[in-house]
Structure formats: C-alpha cells, structure tokens
JSON list of C-alpha atoms in Angstrom, two decimals:
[
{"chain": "B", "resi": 1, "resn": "UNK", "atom": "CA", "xyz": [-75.70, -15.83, -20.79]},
{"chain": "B", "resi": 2, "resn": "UNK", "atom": "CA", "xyz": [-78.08, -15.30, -23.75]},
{"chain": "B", "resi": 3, "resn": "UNK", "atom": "CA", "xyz": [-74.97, -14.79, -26.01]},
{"chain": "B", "resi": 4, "resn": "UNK", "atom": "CA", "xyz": [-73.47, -18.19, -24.65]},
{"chain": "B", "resi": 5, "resn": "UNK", "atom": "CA", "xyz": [-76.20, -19.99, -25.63]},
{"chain": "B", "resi": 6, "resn": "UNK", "atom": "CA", "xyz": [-76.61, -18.33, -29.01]},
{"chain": "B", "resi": 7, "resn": "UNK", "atom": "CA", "xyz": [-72.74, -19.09, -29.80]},
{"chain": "B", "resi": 8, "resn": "UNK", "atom": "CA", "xyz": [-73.00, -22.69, -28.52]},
{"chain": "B", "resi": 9, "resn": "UNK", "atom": "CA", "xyz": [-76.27, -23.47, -30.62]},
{"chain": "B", "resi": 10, "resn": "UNK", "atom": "CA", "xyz": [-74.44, -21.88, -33.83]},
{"chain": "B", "resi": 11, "resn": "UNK", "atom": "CA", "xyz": [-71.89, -24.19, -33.38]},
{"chain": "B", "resi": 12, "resn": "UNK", "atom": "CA", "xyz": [-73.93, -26.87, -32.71]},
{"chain": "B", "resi": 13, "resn": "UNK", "atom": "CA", "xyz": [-75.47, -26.48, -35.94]},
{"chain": "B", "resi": 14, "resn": "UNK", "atom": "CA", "xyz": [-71.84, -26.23, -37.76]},
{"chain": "B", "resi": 15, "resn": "UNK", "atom": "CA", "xyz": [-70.90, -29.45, -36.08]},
{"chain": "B", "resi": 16, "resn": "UNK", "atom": "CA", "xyz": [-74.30, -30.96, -37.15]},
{"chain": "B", "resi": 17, "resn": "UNK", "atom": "CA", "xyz": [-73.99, -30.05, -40.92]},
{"chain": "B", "resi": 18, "resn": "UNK", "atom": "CA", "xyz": [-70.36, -30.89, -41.37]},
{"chain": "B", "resi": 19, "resn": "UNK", "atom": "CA", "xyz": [-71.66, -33.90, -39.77]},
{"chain": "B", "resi": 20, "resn": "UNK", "atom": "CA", "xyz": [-74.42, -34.39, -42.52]},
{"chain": "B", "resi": 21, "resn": "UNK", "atom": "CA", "xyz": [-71.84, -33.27, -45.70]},
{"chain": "B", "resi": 22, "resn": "UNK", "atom": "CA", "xyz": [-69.09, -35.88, -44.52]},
{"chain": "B", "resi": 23, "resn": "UNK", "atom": "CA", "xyz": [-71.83, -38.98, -44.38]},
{"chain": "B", "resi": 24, "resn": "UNK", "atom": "CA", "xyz": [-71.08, -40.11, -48.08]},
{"chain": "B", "resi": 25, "resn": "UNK", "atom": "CA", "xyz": [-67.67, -38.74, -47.87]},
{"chain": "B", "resi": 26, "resn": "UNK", "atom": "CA", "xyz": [-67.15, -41.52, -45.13]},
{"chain": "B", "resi": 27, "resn": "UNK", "atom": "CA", "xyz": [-69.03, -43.76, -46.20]},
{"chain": "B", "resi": 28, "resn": "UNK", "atom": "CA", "xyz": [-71.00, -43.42, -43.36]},
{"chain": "B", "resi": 29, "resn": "UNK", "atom": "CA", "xyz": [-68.15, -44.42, -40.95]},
{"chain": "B", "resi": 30, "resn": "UNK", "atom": "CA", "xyz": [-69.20, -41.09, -38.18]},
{"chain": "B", "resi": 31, "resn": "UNK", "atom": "CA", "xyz": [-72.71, -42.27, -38.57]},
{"chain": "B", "resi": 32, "resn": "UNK", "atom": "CA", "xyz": [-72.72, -43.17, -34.86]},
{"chain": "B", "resi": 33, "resn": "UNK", "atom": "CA", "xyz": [-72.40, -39.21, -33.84]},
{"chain": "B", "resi": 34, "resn": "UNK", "atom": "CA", "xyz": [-75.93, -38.20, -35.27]},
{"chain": "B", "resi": 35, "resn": "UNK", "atom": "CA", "xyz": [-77.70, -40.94, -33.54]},
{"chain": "B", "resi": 36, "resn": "UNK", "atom": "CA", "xyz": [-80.04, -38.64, -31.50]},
{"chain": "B", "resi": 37, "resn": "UNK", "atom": "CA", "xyz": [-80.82, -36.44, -34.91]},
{"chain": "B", "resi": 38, "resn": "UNK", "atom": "CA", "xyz": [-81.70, -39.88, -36.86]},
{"chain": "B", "resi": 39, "resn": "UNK", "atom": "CA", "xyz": [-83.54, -41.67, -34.19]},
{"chain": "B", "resi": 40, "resn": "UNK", "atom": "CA", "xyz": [-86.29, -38.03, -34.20]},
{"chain": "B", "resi": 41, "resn": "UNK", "atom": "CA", "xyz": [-86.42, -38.39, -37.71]},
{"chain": "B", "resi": 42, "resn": "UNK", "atom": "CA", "xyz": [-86.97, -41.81, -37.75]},
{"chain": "B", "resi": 43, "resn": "UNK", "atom": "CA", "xyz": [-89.68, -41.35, -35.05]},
{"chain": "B", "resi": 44, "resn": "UNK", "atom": "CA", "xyz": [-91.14, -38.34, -37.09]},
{"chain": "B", "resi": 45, "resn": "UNK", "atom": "CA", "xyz": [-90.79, -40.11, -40.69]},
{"chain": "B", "resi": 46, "resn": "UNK", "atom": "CA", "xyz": [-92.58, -43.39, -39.33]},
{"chain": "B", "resi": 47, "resn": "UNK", "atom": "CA", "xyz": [-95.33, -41.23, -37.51]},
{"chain": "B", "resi": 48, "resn": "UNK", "atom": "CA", "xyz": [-96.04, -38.95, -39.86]},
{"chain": "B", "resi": 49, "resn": "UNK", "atom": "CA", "xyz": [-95.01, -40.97, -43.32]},
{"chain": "B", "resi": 50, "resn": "UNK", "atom": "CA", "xyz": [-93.41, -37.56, -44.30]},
{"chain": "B", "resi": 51, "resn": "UNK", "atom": "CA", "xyz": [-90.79, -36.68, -46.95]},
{"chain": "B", "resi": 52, "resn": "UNK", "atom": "CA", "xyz": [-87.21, -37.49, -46.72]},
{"chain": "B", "resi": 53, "resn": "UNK", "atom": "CA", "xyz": [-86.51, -33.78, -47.02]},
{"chain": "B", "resi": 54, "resn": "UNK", "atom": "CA", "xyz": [-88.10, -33.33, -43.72]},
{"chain": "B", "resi": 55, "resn": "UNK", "atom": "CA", "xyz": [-86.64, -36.36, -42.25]},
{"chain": "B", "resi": 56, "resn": "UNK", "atom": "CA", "xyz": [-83.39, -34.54, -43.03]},
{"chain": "B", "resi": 57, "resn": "UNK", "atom": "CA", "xyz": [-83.73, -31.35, -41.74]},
{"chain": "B", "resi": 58, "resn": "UNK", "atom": "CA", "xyz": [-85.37, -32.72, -38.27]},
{"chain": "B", "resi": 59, "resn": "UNK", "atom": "CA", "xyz": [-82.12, -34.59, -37.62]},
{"chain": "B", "resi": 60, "resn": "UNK", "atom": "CA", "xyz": [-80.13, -31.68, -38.37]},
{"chain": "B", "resi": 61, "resn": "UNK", "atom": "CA", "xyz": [-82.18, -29.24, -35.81]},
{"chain": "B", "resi": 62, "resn": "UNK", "atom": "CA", "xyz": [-82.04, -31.92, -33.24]},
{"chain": "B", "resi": 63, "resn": "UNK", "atom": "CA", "xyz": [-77.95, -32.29, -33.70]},
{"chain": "B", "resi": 64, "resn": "UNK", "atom": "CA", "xyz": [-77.60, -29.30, -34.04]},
{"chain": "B", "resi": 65, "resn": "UNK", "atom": "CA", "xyz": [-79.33, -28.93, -30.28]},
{"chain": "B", "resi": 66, "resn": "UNK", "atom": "CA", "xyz": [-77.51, -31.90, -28.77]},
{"chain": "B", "resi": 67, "resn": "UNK", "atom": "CA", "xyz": [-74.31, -30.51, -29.64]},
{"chain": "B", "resi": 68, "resn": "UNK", "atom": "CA", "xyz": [-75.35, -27.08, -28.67]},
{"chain": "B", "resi": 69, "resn": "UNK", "atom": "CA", "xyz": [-76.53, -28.38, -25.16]},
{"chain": "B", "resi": 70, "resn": "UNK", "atom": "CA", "xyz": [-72.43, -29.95, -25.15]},
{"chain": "B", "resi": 71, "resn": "UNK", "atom": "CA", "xyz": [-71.18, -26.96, -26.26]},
{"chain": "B", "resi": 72, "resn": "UNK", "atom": "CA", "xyz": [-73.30, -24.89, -23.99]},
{"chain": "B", "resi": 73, "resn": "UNK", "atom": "CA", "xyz": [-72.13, -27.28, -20.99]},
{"chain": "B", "resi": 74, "resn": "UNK", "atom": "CA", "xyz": [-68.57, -26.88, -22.09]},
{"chain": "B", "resi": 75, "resn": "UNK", "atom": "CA", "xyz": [-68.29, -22.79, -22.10]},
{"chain": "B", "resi": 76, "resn": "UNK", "atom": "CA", "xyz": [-70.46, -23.18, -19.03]},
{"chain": "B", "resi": 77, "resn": "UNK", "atom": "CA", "xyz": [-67.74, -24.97, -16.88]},
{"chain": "B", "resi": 78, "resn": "UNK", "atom": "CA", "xyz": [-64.82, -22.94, -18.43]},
{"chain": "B", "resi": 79, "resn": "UNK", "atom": "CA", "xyz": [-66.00, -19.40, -17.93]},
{"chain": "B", "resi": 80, "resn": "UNK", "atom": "CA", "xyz": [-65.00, -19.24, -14.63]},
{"chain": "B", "resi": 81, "resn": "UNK", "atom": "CA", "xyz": [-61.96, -20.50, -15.41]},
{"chain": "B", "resi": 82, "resn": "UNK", "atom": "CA", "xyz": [-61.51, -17.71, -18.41]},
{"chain": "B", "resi": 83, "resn": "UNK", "atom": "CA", "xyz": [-62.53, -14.60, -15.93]},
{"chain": "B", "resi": 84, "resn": "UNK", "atom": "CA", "xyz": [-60.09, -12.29, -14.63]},
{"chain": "B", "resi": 85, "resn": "UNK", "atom": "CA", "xyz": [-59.61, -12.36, -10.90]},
{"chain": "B", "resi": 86, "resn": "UNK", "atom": "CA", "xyz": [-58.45, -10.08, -8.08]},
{"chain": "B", "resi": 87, "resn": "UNK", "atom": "CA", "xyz": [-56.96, -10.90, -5.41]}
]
C-alpha cells in the first residue's frame, strides 16, 4: 500500500510539471487541468502577498496531490483486477 501511494504521488507530480512546462507551449489552452493548484496559490499569494516563485511551486505540490489522489484511486480499483487468482 505504502508503495502505491508513493508511485501514484510521483506521477502525480510528473503529470503536474509537464502540466506547468506545456502552459506557454499552449498558450495556455490546458490551463483548465491545474485549476485546483492555481486556485491554492491564488488563495496563498493574496493572503500572504508572497512571491510568484512561491505561488508557483504551491500549485505544483497541490497538482501534483490531486493527480496523485486520481492516480492513487485508479491503481486502487485495478489491483484486484491485476492479482493472480486460484480457483
């Protein structure tokens, strides 16, 4: 279990960054998918009037955990379905 969540927050935060490197790339068109990252960092930027840098990296931790929660959901409901069985 501990190595299931480990593997589904790593790829949250892959998911998260190629998320964050494509932005300009796409002019912003997936901009939509990091809503939950940018509306923290809004929160935390207006609250505590801190830099952009920070602004950044909060909505990358918090994608990076939304997606891992998804991913962590998705190997959850297939690893029964991966295990061996006898009959």
């Amino acid at each position: 279990m501990k190595h299931t969540i480990i593997i589904a927050l790593a790829i949250g935060a892959l998911i998260s960054a190629a998320l964050l490197v494509i932005e300009p790339l796409t002019d912003f068109a997936f901009l939509s998918l990091e809503w939950p990252g940018i509306s923290a960092a809004y929160v935390f930027w207006g609250a505590v009037g801190g830099p952009a840098f920070m602004g950044v990296a909060l909505a990358w931790a918090v994608n990076a955990l939304a997606y891992g929660l998804g991913t962590f959901g998705l190997f959850s409901a297939l690893m029964p379905l991966m295990s061996p069985r006898t009959c």
